[in-house]
Short mmCIF file of C-alpha atoms in Angstrom, two decimals:
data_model
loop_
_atom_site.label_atom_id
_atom_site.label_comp_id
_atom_site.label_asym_id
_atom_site.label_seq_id
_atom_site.Cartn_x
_atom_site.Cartn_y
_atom_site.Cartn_z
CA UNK G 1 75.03 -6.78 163.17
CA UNK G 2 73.94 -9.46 160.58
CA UNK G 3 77.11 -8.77 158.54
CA UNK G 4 79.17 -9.26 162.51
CA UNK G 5 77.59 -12.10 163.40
CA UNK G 6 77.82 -14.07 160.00
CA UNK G 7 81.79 -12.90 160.38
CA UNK G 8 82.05 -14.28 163.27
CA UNK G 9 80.66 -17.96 162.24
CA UNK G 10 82.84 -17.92 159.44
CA UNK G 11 86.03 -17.34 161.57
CA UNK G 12 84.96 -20.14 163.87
CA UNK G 13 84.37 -22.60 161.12
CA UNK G 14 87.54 -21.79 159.52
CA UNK G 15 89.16 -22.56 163.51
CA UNK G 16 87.07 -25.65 163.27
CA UNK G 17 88.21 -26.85 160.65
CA UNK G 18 91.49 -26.52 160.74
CA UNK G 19 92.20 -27.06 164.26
CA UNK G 20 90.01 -30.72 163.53
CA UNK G 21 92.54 -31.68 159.96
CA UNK G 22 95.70 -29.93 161.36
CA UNK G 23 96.88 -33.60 163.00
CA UNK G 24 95.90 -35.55 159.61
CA UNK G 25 99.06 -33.75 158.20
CA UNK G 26 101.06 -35.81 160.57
CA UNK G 27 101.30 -39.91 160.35
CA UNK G 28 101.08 -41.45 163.32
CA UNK G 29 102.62 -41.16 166.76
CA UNK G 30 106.32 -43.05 166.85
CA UNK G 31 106.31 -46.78 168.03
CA UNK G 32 108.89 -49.58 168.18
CA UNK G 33 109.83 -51.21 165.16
CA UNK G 34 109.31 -54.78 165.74
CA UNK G 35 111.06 -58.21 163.98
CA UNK G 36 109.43 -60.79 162.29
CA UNK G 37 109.55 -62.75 165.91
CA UNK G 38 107.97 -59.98 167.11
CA UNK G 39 110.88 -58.38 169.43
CA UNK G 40 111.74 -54.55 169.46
CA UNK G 41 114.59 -53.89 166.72
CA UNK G 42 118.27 -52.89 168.47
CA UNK G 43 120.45 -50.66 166.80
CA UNK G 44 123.09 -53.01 167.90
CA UNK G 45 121.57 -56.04 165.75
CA UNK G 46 121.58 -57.02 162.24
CA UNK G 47 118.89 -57.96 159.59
CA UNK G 48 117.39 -59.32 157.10
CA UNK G 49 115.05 -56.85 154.64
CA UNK G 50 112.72 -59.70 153.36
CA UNK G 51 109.32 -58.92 151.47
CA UNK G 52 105.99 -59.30 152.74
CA UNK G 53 103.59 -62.25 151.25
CA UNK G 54 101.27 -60.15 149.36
CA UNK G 55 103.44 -57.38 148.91
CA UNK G 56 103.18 -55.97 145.23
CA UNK G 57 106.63 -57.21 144.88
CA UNK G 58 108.08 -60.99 145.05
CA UNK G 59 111.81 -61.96 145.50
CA UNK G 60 114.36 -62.34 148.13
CA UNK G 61 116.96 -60.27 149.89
CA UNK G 62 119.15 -57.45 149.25
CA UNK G 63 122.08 -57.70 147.75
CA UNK G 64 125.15 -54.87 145.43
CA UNK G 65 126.19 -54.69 142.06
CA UNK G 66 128.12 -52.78 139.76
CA UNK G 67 125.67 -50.46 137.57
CA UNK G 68 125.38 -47.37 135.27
CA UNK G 69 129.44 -45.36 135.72
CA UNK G 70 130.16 -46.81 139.37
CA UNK G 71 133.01 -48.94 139.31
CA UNK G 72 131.98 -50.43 142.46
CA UNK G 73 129.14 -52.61 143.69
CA UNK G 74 127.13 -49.47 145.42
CA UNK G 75 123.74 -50.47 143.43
CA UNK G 76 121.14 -52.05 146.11
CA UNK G 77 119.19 -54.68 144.21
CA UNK G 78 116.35 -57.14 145.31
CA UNK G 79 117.16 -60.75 144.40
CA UNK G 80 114.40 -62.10 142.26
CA UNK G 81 115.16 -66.12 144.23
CA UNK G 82 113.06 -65.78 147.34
CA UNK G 83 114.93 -68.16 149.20
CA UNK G 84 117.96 -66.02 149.03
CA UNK G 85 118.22 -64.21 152.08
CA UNK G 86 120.95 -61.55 150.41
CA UNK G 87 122.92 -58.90 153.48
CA UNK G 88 121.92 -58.23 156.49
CA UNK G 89 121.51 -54.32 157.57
CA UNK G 90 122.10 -52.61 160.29
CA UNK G 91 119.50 -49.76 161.75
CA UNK G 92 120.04 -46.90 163.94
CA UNK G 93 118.48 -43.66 164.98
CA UNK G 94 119.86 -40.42 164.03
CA UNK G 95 121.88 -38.65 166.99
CA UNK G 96 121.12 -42.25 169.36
CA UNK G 97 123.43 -44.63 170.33
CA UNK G 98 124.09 -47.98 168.27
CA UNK G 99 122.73 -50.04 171.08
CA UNK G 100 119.20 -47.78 171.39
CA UNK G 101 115.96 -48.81 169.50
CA UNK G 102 114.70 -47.87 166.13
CA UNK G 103 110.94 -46.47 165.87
CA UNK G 104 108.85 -45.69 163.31
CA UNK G 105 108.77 -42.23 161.76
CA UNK G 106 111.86 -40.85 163.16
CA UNK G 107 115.26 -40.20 160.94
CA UNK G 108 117.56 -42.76 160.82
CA UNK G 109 120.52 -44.22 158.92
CA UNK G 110 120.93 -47.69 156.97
CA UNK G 111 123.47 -49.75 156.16
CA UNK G 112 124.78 -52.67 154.56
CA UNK G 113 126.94 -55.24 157.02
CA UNK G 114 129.08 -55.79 154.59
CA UNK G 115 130.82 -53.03 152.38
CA UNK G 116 133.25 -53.76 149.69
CA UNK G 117 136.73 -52.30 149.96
CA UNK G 118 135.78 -49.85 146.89
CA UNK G 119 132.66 -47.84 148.64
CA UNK G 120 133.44 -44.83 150.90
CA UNK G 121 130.52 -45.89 153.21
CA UNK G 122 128.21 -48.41 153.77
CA UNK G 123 125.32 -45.99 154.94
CA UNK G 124 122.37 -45.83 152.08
CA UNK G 125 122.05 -43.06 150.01
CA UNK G 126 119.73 -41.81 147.48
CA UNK G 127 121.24 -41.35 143.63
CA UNK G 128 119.93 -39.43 140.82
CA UNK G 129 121.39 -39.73 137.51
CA UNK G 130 120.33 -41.17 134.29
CA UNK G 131 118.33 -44.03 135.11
CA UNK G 132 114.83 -43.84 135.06
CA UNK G 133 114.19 -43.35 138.62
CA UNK G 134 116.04 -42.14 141.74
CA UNK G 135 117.21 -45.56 143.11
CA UNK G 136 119.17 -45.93 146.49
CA UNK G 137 122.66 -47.36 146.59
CA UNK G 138 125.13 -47.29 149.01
CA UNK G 139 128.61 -44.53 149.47
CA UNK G 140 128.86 -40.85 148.57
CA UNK G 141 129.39 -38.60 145.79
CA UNK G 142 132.89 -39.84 144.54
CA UNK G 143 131.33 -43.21 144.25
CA UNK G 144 129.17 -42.32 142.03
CA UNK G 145 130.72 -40.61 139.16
CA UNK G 146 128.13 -38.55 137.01
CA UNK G 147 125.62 -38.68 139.45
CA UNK G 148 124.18 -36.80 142.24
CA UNK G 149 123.24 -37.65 145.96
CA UNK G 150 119.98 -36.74 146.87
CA UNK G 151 119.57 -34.77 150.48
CA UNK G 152 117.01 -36.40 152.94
CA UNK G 153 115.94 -38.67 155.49
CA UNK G 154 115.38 -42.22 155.90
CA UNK G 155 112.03 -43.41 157.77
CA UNK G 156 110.23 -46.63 158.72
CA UNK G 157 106.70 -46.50 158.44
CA UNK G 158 104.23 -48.98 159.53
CA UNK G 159 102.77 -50.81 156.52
CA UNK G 160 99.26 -53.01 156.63
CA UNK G 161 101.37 -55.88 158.60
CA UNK G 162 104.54 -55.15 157.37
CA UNK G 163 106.28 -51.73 157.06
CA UNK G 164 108.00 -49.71 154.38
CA UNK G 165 110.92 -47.22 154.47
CA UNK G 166 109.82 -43.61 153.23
CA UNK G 167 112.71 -41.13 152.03
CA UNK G 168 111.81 -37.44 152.58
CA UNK G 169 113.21 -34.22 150.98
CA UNK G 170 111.40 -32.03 153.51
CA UNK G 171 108.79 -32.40 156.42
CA UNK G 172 105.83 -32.97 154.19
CA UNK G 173 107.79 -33.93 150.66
CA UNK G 174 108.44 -37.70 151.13
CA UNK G 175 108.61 -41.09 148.83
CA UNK G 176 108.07 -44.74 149.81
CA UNK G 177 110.84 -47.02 148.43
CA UNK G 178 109.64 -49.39 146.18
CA UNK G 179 111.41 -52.21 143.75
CA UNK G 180 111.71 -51.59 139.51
CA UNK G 181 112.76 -54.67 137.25
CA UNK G 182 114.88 -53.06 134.50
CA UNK G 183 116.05 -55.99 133.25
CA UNK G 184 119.36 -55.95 135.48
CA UNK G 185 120.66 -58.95 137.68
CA UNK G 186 117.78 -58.05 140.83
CA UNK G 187 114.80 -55.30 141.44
CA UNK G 188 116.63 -51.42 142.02
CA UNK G 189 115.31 -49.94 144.69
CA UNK G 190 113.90 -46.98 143.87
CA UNK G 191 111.61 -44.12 145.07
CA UNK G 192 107.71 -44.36 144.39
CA UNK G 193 104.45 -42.88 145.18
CA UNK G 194 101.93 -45.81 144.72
CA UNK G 195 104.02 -49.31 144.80
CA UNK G 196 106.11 -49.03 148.07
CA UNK G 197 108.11 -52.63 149.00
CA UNK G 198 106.55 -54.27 151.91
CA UNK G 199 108.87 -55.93 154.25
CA UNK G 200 109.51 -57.34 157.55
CA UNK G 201 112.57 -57.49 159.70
CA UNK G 202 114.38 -60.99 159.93
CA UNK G 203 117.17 -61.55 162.74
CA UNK G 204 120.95 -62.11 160.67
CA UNK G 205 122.03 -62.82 165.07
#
């Protein structure tokens, strides 16, 4: 009966437990990604990726160059002049319209305004090849030669008073996007675990 009973409070613990952690495996419920002004993000505006004062990284906006075998400017780099604003993006939900709102922790697709004549896409992709780190750049496989596109989702995640994008391989394997100096003309962005880039949302309209 002991031997029952002790059973028993063991299974119900265990239920405890779990039932009490099982939501910490999930971030927060989705809300509205907001602008530096403070107005809901539309998939049918443009803007500005500008770092957060206090933000482990300095610098301006985003801007592409020409790195590693591409012979096209599909490298996304941070300018290190903060008062250069650099493209504007473009944000929209997987599977919504272009017009619908972008919220936090749900897929969705980036890209650059402006794409040269040379890239097959503008959309943001992740890369793998010899560089030190994964980095994100902008196209598809054939332009980037040597190299290989890595499958996964692009999130928005709110960050302290900023927010960060996250890149996930699965539903619990993800990476925040951070900045790496190499030495080149502006920061790579690249995939982290402990330095993610904070950054707000600035209006291009």
């Amino acid at each position: 009966m002991e031997s029952a009973l002790s059973s028993s409070l063991s299974l119900c613990f265990l239920l405890f437990a779990f039932t009490t952690n099982f939501p910490l495996a999930f971030s927060g419920a989705p809300e509205k990604v907001t602008d530096s002004q403070g107005r809901p993000i539309s998939g049918a505006g443009k803007y500005y990726i500008s770092h957060v004062n206090g933000g482990p990284t300095g610098g301006g906006g985003l801007f592409l160059a020409q790195t590693g075998n591409s012979k096209c400017q599909v490298t996304i780099l941070q300018d290190y002049y903060d008062g250069h604003r650099g493209l504007a993006v473009k944000l929209s939900t997987q599977g919504a319209g272009s017009g619908g709102g972008v919220l936090t922790e749900t897929p969705l697709d980036v890209a650059v305004d402006f794409k040269p004549s040379c890239a097959s896409s503008s959309k943001w992709v992740v890369v793998a090849d010899n560089f030190s780190q994964k980095w994100v750049g902008i196209g598809g496989a054939s332009d980037h030669p040597g190299a290989k596109i890595i499958t996964g989702t692009l999130k928005i995640e709110k960050y302290n008073e900023g927010y960060k994008f996250v890149f996930c391989v699965s539903t619990t394997t993800c990476s925040d996007i951070g900045t790496f100096d190499d030495g080149e003309t502006g920061k790579r962005l690249i995939l982290t675990n402990n330095a993610p880039f904070k950054i707000a949302f600035v209006s291009a309209s």
